[in-house]
CSV table of C-alpha atoms in Angstrom, one decimal:
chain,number,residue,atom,x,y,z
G,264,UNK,CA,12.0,65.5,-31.4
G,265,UNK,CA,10.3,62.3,-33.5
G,266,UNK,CA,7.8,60.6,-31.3
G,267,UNK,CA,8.6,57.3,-30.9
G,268,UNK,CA,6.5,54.6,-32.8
G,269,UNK,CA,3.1,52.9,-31.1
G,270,UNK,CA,3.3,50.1,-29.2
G,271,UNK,CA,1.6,47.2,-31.1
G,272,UNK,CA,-1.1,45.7,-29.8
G,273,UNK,CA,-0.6,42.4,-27.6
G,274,UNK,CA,-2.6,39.4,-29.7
G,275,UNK,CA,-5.9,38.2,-28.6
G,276,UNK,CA,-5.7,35.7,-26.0
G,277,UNK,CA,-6.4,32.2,-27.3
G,278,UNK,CA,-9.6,30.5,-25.7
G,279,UNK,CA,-10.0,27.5,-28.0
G,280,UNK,CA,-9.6,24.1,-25.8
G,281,UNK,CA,-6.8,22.3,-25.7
G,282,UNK,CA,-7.0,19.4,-28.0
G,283,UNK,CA,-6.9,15.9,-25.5
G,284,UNK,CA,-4.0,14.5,-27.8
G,285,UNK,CA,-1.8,17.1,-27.5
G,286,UNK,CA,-2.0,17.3,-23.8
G,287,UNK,CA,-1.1,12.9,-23.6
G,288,UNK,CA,1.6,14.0,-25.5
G,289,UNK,CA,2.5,16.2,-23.2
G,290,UNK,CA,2.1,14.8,-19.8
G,291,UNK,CA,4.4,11.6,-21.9
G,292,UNK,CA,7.0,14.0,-22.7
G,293,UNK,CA,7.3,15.7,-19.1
G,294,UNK,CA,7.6,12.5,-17.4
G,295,UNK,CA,10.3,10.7,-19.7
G,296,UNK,CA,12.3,14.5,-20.9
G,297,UNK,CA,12.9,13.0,-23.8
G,298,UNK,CA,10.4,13.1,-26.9
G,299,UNK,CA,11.6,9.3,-28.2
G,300,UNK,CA,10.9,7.8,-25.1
G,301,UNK,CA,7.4,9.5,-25.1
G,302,UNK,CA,7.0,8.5,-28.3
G,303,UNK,CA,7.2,4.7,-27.6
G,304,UNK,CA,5.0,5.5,-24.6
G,305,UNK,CA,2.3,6.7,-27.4
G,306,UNK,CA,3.2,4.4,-29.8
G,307,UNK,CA,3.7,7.4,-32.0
G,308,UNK,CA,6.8,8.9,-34.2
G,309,UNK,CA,9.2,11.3,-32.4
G,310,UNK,CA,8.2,13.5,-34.8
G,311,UNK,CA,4.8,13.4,-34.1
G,312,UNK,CA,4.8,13.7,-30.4
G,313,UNK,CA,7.5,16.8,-31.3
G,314,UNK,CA,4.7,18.3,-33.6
G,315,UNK,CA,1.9,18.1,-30.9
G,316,UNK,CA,4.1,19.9,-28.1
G,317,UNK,CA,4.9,22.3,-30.7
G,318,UNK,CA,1.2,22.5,-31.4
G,319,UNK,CA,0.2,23.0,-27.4
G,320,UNK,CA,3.0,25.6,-26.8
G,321,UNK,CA,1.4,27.8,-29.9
G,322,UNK,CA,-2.1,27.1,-28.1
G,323,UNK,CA,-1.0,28.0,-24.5
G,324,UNK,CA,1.4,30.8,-25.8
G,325,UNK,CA,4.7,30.1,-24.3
G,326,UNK,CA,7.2,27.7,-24.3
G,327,UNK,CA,6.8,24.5,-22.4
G,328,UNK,CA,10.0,22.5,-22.7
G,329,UNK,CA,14.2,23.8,-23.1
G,330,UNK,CA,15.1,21.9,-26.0
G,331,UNK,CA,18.6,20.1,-25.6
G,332,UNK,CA,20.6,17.7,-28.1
G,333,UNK,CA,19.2,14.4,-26.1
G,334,UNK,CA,16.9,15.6,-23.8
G,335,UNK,CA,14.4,18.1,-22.8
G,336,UNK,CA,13.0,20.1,-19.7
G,337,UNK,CA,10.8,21.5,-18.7
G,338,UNK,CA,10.3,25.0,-18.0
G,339,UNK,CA,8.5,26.7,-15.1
G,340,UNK,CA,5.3,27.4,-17.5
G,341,UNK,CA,5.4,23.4,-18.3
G,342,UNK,CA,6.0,22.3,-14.4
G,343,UNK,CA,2.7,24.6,-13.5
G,344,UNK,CA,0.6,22.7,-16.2
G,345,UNK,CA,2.0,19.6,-15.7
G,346,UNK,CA,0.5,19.9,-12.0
G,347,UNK,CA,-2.9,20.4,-13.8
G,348,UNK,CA,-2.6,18.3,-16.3
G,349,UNK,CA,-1.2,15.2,-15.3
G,350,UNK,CA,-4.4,14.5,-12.2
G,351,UNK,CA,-6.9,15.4,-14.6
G,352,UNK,CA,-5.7,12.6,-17.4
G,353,UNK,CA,-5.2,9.5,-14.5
G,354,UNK,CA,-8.5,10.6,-12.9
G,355,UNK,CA,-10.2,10.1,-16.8
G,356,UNK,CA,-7.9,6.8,-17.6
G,357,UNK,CA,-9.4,5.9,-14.0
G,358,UNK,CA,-13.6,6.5,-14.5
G,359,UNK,CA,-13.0,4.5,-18.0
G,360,UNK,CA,-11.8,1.7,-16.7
G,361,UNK,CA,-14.2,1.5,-14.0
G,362,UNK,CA,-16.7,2.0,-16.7
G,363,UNK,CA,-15.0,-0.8,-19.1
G,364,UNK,CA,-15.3,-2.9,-15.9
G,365,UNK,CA,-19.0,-2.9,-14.9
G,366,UNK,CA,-19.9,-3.1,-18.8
G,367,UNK,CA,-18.7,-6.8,-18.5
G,368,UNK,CA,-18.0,-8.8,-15.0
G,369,UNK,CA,-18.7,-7.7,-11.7
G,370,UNK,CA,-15.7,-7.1,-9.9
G,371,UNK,CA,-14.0,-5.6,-6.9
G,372,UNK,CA,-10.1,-4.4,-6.7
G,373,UNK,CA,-8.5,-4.4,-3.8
G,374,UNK,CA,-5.2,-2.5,-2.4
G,375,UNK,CA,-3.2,-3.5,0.5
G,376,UNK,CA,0.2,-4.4,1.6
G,377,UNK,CA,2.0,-7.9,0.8
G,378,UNK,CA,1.7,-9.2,4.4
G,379,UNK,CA,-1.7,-8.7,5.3
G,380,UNK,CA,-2.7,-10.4,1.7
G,381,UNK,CA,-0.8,-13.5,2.4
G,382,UNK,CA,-1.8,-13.9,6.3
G,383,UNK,CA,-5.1,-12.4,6.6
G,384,UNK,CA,-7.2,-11.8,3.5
G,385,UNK,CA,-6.1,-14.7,0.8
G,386,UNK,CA,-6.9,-17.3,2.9
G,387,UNK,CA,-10.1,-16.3,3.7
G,388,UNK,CA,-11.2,-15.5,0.3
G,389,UNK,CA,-11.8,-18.9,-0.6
G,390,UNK,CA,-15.2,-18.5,1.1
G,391,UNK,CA,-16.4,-15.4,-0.5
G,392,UNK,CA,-15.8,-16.9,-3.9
G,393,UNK,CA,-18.0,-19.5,-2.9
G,394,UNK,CA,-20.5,-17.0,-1.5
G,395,UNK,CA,-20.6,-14.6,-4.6
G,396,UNK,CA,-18.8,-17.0,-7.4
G,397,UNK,CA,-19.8,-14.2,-9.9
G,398,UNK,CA,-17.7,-11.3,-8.6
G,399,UNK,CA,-14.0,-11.1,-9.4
G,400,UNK,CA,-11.7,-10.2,-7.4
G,401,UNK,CA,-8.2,-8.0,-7.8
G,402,UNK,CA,-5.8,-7.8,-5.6
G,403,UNK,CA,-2.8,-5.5,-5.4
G,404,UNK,CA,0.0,-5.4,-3.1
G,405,UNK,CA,2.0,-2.3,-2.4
G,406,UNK,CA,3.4,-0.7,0.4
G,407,UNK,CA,2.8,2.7,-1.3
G,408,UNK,CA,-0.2,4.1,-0.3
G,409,UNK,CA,-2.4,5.0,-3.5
G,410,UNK,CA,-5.3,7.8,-4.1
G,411,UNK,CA,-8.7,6.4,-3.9
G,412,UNK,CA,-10.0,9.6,-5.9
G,413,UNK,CA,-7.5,9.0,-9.1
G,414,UNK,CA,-7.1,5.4,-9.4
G,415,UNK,CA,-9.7,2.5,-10.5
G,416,UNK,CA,-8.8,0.7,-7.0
G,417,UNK,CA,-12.6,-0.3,-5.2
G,418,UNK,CA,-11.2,-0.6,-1.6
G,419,UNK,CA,-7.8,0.0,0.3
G,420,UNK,CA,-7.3,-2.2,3.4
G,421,UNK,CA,-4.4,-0.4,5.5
G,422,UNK,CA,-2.6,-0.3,8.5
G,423,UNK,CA,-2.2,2.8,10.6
G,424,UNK,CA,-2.2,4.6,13.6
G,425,UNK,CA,-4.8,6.7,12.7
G,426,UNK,CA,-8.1,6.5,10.0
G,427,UNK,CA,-6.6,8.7,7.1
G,428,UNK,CA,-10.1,9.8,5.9
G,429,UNK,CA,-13.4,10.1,7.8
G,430,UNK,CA,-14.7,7.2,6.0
G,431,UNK,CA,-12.3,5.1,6.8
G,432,UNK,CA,-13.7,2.2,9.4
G,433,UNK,CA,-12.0,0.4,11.9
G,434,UNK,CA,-11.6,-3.5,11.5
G,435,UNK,CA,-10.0,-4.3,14.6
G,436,UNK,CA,-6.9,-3.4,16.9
G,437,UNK,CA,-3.7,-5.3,17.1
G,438,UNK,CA,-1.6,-6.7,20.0
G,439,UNK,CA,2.0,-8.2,19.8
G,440,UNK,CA,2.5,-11.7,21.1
G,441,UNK,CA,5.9,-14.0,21.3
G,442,UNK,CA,5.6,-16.8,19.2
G,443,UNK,CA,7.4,-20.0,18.0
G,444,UNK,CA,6.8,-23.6,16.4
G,445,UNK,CA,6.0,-26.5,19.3
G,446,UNK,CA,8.3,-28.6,18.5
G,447,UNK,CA,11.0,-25.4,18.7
G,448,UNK,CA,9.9,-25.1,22.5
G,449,UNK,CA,9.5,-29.0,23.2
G,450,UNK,CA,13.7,-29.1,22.0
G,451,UNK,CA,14.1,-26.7,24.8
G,452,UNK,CA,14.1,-26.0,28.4
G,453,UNK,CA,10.5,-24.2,29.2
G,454,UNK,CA,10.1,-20.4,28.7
G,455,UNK,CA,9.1,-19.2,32.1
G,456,UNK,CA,10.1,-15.3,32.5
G,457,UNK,CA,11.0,-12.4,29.4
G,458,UNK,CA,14.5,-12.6,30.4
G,459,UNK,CA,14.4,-16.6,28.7
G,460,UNK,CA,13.6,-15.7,25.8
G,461,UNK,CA,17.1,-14.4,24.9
G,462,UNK,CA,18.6,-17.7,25.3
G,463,UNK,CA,16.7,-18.3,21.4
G,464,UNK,CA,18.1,-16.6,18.1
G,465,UNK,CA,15.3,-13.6,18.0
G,466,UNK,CA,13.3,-13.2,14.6
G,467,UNK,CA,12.8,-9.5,14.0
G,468,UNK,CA,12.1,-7.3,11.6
G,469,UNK,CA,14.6,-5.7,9.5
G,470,UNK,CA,13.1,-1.7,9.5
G,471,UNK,CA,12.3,-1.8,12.9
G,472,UNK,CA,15.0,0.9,13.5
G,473,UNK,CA,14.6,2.5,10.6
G,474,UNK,CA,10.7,3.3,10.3
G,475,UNK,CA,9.3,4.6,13.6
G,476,UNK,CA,5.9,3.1,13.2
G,477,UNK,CA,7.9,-0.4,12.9
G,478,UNK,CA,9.8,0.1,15.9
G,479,UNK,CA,6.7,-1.1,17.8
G,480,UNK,CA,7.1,-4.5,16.4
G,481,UNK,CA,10.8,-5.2,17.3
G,482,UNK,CA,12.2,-6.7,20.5
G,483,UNK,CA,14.0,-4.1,21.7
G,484,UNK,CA,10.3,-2.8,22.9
G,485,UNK,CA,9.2,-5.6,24.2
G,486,UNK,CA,12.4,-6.2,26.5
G,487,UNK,CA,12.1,-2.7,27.8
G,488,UNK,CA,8.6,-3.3,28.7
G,489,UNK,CA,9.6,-5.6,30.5
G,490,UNK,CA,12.6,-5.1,32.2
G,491,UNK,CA,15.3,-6.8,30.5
G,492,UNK,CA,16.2,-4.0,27.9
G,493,UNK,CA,20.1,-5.0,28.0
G,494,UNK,CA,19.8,-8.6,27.4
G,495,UNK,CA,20.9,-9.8,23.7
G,496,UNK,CA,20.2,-13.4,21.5
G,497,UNK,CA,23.0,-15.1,20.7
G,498,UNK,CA,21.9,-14.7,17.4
G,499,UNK,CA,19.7,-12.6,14.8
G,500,UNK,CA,17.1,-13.5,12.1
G,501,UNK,CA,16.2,-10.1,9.8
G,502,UNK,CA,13.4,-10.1,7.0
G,503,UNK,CA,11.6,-7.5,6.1
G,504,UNK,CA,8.4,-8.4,6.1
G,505,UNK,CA,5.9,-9.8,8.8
G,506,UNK,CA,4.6,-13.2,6.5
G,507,UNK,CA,8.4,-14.3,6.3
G,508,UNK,CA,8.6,-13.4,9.8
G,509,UNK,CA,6.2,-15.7,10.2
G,510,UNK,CA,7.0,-18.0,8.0
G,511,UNK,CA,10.5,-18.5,10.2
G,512,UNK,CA,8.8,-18.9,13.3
G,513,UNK,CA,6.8,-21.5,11.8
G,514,UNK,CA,10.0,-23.3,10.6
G,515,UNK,CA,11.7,-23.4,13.8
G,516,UNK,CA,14.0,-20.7,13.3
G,517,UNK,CA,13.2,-19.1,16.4
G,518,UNK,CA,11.2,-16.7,18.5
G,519,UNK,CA,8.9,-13.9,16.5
G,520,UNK,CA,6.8,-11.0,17.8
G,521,UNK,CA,3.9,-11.5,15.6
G,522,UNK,CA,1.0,-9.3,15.1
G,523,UNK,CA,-1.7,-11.1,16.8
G,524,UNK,CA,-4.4,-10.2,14.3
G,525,UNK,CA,-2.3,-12.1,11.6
G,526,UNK,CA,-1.3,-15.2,13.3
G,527,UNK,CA,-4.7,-15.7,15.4
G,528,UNK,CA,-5.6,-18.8,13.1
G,529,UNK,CA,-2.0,-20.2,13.3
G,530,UNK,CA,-2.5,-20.1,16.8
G,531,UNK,CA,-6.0,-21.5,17.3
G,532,UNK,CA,-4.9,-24.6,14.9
G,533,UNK,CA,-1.4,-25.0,17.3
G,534,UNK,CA,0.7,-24.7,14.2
G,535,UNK,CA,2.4,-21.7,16.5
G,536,UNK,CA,2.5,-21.3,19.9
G,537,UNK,CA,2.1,-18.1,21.7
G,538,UNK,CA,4.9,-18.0,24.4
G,539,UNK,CA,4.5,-15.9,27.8
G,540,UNK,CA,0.6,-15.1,26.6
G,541,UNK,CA,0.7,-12.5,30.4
G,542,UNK,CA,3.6,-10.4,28.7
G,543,UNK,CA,1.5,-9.3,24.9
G,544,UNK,CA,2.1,-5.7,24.1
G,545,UNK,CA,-0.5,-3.7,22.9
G,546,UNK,CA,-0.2,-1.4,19.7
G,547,UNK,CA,-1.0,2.0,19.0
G,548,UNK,CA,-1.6,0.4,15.1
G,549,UNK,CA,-4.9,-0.8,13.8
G,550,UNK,CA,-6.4,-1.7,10.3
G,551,UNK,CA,-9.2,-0.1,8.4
G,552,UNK,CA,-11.1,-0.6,5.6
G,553,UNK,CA,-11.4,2.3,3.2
G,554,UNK,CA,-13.9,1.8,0.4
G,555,UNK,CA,-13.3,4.3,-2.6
G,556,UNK,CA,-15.4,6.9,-2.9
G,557,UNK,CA,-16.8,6.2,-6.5
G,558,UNK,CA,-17.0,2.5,-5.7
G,559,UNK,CA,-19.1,2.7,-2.7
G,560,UNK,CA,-22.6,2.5,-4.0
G,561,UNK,CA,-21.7,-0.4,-6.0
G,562,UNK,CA,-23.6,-4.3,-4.5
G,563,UNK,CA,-20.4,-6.1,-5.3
G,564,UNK,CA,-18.4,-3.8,-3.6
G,565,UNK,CA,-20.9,-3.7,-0.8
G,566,UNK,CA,-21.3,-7.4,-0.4
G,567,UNK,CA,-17.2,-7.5,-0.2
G,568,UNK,CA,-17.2,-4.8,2.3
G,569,UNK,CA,-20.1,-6.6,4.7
G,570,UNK,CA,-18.4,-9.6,4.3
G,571,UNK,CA,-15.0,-8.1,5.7
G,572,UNK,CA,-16.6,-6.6,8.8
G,573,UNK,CA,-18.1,-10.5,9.2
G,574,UNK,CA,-14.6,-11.7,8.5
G,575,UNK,CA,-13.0,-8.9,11.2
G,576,UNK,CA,-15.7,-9.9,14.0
G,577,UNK,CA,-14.8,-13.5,13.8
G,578,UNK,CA,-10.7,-12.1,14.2
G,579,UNK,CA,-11.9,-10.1,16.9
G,580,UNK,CA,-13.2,-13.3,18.8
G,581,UNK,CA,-10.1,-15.5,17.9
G,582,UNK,CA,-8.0,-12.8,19.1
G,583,UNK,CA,-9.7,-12.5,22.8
G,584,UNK,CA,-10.3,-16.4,22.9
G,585,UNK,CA,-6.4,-17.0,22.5
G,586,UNK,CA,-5.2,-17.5,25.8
C-alpha cells in the first residue's frame, strides 16, 4: 500500500508589527463596512484603503472582512481585533492632542450635561476668566457619559447616585423644591397646603416615567410624599430638560420641581419663588467632580478644580440659607 504523502509544513508565524496605516485603515473600514466610505474618512482612494486591508489580512494571516458587491463585514477574526484595535488608536489620537494642547495655550476641557452648563457652571465662569484670563476653557455638553482614560476631556462634572470612580469627589447634594414666577403666584389665590398646587398647570419633565433615576424629579413623587397622590393639574407642561423646565417656570407657565442646587441663585435674587419651602424632597442624586486621570497633575486643571469646590461651598450655603 503507497504511503500517503507528508504533510507540509505550516509557514512560520509572522512577528513583524503591524504597520500604524494599515490598522486606521482598518478600524475606518470596520466602522463604516464599506471601503468608499472609509476611504473619504482617510481622505484616501478606495483602492488604497482596499490594498492596506489586503495588506493587514496577509500580515495577520486570515481574512478580516466578507467581501460583498456594496458592502463588507466583518468576520469573527476582524470583530476580535477590532476590540483591540479600535481603544488603542482613540487612546493615541487622545495623548496627541493633549500634547498639541499644552505645546500652545493652557487650557481645560470640560464634560457635562446641557442643563447643569446653562444653570450652574456658565454663569459662573465669568469669574474664573477673570481670575486666570490665560486659561481656556472647553466645554462639552452630552448626556452620554464619556471615558476619561480614552478621550482628551480634562474633567467630567456629572450627576449620579453614586461616585463612579474612587476619585470622583462629591460637590454637593440636591433637594427638590416647588417653584414658580411671583407675579404667577401674586395672579393667584395663595398656595397654602400640597393639595393647591394642583389647581396650576404642573411643569414636569418629559422622561420622568421613562428613566428611573428621573422619576425622582416628577410630581407624581412629590404628591405621594405628601399625601395627595390622586390629585391631577388641569393641565401639563413636558420638556425634557431641567433649564427649559426652568426657563417655563420663570415665564409664568406654571409650577416646576426644580433641583435646588440649580435654581439657588434664581431664588436668592427672587426672580423665582420657592412655594411650600416645609414640603422639599430630598434626592438620592448628587454631583461630582471627576478630574481625568492624565490631566490631574496639570496647574490649570488644578486651579479649575479648586475653584469649583470654592464655587460648590458657596452653593452649599445658598442652598441651606433659602428659606
Amino acid at each position: 500500500m503507497p504511503s500517503s504523502p507528508p504533510t507540509p509544513p505550516s509557514p512560520p508565524l509572522r512577528t513583524r508589527a503591524v504597520a500604524a496605516g494599515h490598522l486606521r485603515a482598518f478600524v475606518a473600514a470596520a466602522e463604516h463596512l464599506n471601503f468608499r466610505a472609509a476611504a473619504d474618512t482617510l481622505a484616501l482612494t478606495p483602492s488604497a484603503v482596499s490594498r492596506q486591508i489586503q495588506a493587514l489580512e496577509d500580515e495577520v494571516g486570515v481574512p478580516l472582512f466578507l467581501r460583498h458587491t456594496r458592502a463588507v463585514e466583518l468576520t469573527s477574526a476582524g470583530v476580535h481585533l477590532l476590540r483591540a484595535v479600535a481603544p488603542g488608536l482613540e487612546r493615541i489620537d487622545a495623548a496627541v492632542r493633549q500634547l498639541r494642547q499644552t505645546a500652545g495655550r493652557k487650557s481645560v476641557a470640560i464634560t457635562t450635561w446641557a442643563s447643569f452648563a446653562a444653570m450652574w457652571l456658565i454663569p459662573r465662569l465669568e469669574a474664573f476668566q477673570r481670575e486666570f484670563p490665560d486659561i481656556d476653557i472647553r466645554i462639552d455638553t452630552s448626556d452620554t457619559v464619556m471615558d476619561m482614560e480614552t478621550t482628551d476631556v480634562d474633567l467630567a462634572l456629572r450627576y449620579s447616585r453614586a461616585p463612579e470612580s474612587a476619585s470622583a469627589e462629591r460637590l454637593f447634594g440636591e433637594q427638590l423644591a416647588v417653584v414658580a414666577s411671583p407675579w404667577l403666584l401674586r395672579s393667584q389665590p395663595a398656595i397654602r397646603t400640597p393639595a393647591d398646587a394642583a389647581r396650576f398647570t404642573l411643569i414636569e419633565t418629559g422622561d420622568a416615567q421613562r428613566l428611573p433615576q428621573l422619576a425622582w424629579l416628577g410630581w407624581q413623587r412629590w404628591f405621594h410624599a405628601h399625601g395627595c397622590a390622586q390629585l391631577q393639574p388641569p393641565r401639563w407642561l413636558y420638556f425634557n430638560y431641567a433649564h427649559q423646565i426652568v426657563q417655563a417656570a420663570l415665564a409664568g407657565q406654571g409650577l416646576a420641581i426644580a433641583r435646588l442646587p440649580l435654581v439657588a441663585d434664581a431664588l436668592a435674587s427672587g426672580d423665582l419663588v420657592e412655594v411650600l419651602p416645609a414640603h422639599r424632597l430630598d434626592s438620592p442624586l448628587a454631583y461630582w467632580l471627576l478630574p481625568g486621570p492624565r490631566s490631574a497633575p496639570r496647574p490649570e486643571v488644578q486651579a479649575f478644580c479648586d475653584w469649583l469646590r470654592d464655587q460648590a461651598a458657596l452653593t452649599r450655603s445658598a442652598m441651606s440659607a433659602t428659606p
